[in-house]
Coordinates of C-alpha atoms in Angstrom, one line a residue:
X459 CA 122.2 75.1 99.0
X460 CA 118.8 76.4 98.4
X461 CA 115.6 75.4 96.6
X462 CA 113.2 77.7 94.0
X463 CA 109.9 76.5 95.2
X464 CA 106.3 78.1 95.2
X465 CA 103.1 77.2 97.6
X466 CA 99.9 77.6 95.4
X467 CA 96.4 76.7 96.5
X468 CA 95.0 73.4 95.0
X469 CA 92.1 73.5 92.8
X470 CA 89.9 70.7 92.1
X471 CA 91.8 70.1 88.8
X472 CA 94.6 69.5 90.8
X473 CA 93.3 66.9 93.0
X474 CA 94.1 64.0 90.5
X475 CA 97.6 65.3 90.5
X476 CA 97.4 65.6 93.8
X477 CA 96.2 61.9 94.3
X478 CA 99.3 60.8 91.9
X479 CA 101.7 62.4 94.0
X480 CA 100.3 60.7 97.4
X481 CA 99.8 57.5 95.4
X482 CA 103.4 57.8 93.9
X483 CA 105.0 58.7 97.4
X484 CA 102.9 55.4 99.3
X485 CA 101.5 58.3 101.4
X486 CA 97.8 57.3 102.5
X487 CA 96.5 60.7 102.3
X488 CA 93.1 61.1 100.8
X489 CA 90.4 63.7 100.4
X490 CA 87.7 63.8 102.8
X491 CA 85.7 66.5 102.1
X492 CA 85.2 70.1 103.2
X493 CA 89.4 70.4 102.1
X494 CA 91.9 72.7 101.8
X495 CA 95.3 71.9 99.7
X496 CA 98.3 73.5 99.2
X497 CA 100.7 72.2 96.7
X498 CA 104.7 72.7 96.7
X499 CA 105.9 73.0 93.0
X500 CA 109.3 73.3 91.5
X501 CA 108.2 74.3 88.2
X502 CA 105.4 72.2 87.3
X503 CA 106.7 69.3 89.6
X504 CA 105.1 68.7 93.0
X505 CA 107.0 68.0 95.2
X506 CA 105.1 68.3 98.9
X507 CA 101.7 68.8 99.5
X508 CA 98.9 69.5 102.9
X509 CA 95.9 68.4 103.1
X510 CA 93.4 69.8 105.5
X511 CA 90.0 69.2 106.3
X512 CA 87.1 70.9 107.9
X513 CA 85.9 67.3 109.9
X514 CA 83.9 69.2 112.4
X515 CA 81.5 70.3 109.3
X516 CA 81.8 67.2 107.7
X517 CA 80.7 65.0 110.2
X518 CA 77.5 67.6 110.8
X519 CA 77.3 66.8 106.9
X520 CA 76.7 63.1 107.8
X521 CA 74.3 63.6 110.4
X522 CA 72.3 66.2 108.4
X523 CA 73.0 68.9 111.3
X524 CA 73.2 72.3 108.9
X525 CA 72.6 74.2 111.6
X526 CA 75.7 73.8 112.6
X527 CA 78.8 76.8 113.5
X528 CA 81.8 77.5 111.2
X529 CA 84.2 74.9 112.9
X530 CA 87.0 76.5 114.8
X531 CA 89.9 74.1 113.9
X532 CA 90.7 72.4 110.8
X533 CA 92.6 68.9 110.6
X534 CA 96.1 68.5 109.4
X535 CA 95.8 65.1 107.7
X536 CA 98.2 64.9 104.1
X537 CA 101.6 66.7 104.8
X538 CA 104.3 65.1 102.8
X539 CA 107.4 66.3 101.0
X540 CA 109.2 64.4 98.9
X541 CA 112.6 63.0 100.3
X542 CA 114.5 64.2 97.8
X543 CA 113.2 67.9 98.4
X544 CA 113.3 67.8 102.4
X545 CA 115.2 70.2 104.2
X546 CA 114.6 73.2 102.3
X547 CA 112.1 74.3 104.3
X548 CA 109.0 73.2 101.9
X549 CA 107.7 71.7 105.6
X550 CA 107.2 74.5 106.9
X551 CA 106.6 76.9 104.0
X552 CA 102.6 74.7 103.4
X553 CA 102.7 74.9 106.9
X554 CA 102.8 79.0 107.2
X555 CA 100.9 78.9 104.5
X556 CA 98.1 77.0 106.1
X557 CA 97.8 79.9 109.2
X558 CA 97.0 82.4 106.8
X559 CA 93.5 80.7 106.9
X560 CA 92.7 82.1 110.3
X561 CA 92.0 78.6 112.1
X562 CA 93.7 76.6 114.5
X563 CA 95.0 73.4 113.2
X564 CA 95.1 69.9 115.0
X565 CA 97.5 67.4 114.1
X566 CA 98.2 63.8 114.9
X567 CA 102.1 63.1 113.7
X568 CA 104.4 60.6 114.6
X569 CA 106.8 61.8 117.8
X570 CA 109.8 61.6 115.1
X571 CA 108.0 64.9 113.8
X572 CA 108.1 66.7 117.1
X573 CA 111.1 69.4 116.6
X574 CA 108.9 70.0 112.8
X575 CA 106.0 70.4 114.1
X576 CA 107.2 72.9 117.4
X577 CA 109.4 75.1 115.2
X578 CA 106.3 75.8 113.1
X579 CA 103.9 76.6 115.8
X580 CA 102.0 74.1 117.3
X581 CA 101.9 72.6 121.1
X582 CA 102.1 69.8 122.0
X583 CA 98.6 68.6 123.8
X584 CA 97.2 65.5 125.6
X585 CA 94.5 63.7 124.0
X586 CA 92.1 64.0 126.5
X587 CA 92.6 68.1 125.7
X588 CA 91.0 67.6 122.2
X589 CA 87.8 68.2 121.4
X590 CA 85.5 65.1 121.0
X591 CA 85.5 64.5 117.9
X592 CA 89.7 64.1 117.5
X593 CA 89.9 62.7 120.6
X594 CA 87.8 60.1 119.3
X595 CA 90.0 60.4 116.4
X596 CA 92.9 60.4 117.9
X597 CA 92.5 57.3 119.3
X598 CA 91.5 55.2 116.4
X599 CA 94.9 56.3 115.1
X600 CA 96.9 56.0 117.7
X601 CA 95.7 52.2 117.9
X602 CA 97.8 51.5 114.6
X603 CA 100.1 53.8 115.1
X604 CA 101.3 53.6 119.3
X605 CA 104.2 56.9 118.4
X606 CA 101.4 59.3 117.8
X607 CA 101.1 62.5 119.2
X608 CA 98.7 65.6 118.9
X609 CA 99.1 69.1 118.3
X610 CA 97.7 72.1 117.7
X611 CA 98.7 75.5 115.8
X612 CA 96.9 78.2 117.5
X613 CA 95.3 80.7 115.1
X614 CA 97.7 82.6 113.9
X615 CA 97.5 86.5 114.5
X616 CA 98.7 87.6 111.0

């Protein structure tokens, strides 16, 4: 059986949506500035949605560093589907979508999400192989959470 789905970029009149949906799923995603969003939709209907965010520039942000680089990598931190819409491939579809931004993307998911996150891309990578600032990250998280892996999705060539 298949589903009739589209991937649309978010806009900020989407984000209350958005925030709904998360709220709605008990998903603790959030905004956290310098993001990216992709929505699933059966009609009007979300039903999955990514959240990335550029951490690297918003942490320069903070510190008032505007000198800083276009980061290289953007964090993977919202992606949810709803259970009755899983297995359809919606996963993978806001995942694909995400590449065609031309950045890697680093991800901390629970090792249940392994085969997911392999089949769309990433590797698999020790912590101490992250940058600084996830590795830091990574192991704030990883305190609450002790099945937590990382990965990262090269840049895709597309």
């Amino acid at each position: 059986m298949s589903l009739s789905f589209t991937i649309e970029t978010a806009n900020k009149s989407d984000k209350k949506d958005i925030t709904a949906f998360y709220k709605q799923q008990q998903y603790p995603a959030k905004f956290m500035g310098f993001d990216h969003c992709f929505v699933a939709k059966v009609d009007t209907l979300i039903i999955g949605c990514v959240i990335m965010s550029d951490i690297e520039k918003a942490h320069d942000k903070m510190r008032d560093n505007h000198d800083s680089n276009e980061s290289k990598a953007l964090f993977l931190h919202g992606l949810f589907v709803d259970p009755k819409y899983r297995n359809y491939g919606v996963s993978k579809a806001l995942i694909d979508e995400m590449a065609l931004l031309k950045k890697s993307i680093i991800c901390f998911a629970d090792i249940s999400l392994t085969a997911l996150y392999l089949k769309s891309g990433f590797n698999k990578v020790s912590e101490d192989s992250l940058p600084k600032l996830y590795h830091e990250r990574y192991k704030s998280y990883r305190n609450k959470q002790t099945n937590l892996l990382a990965f990262v999705r090269p840049i895709s060539p597309r």
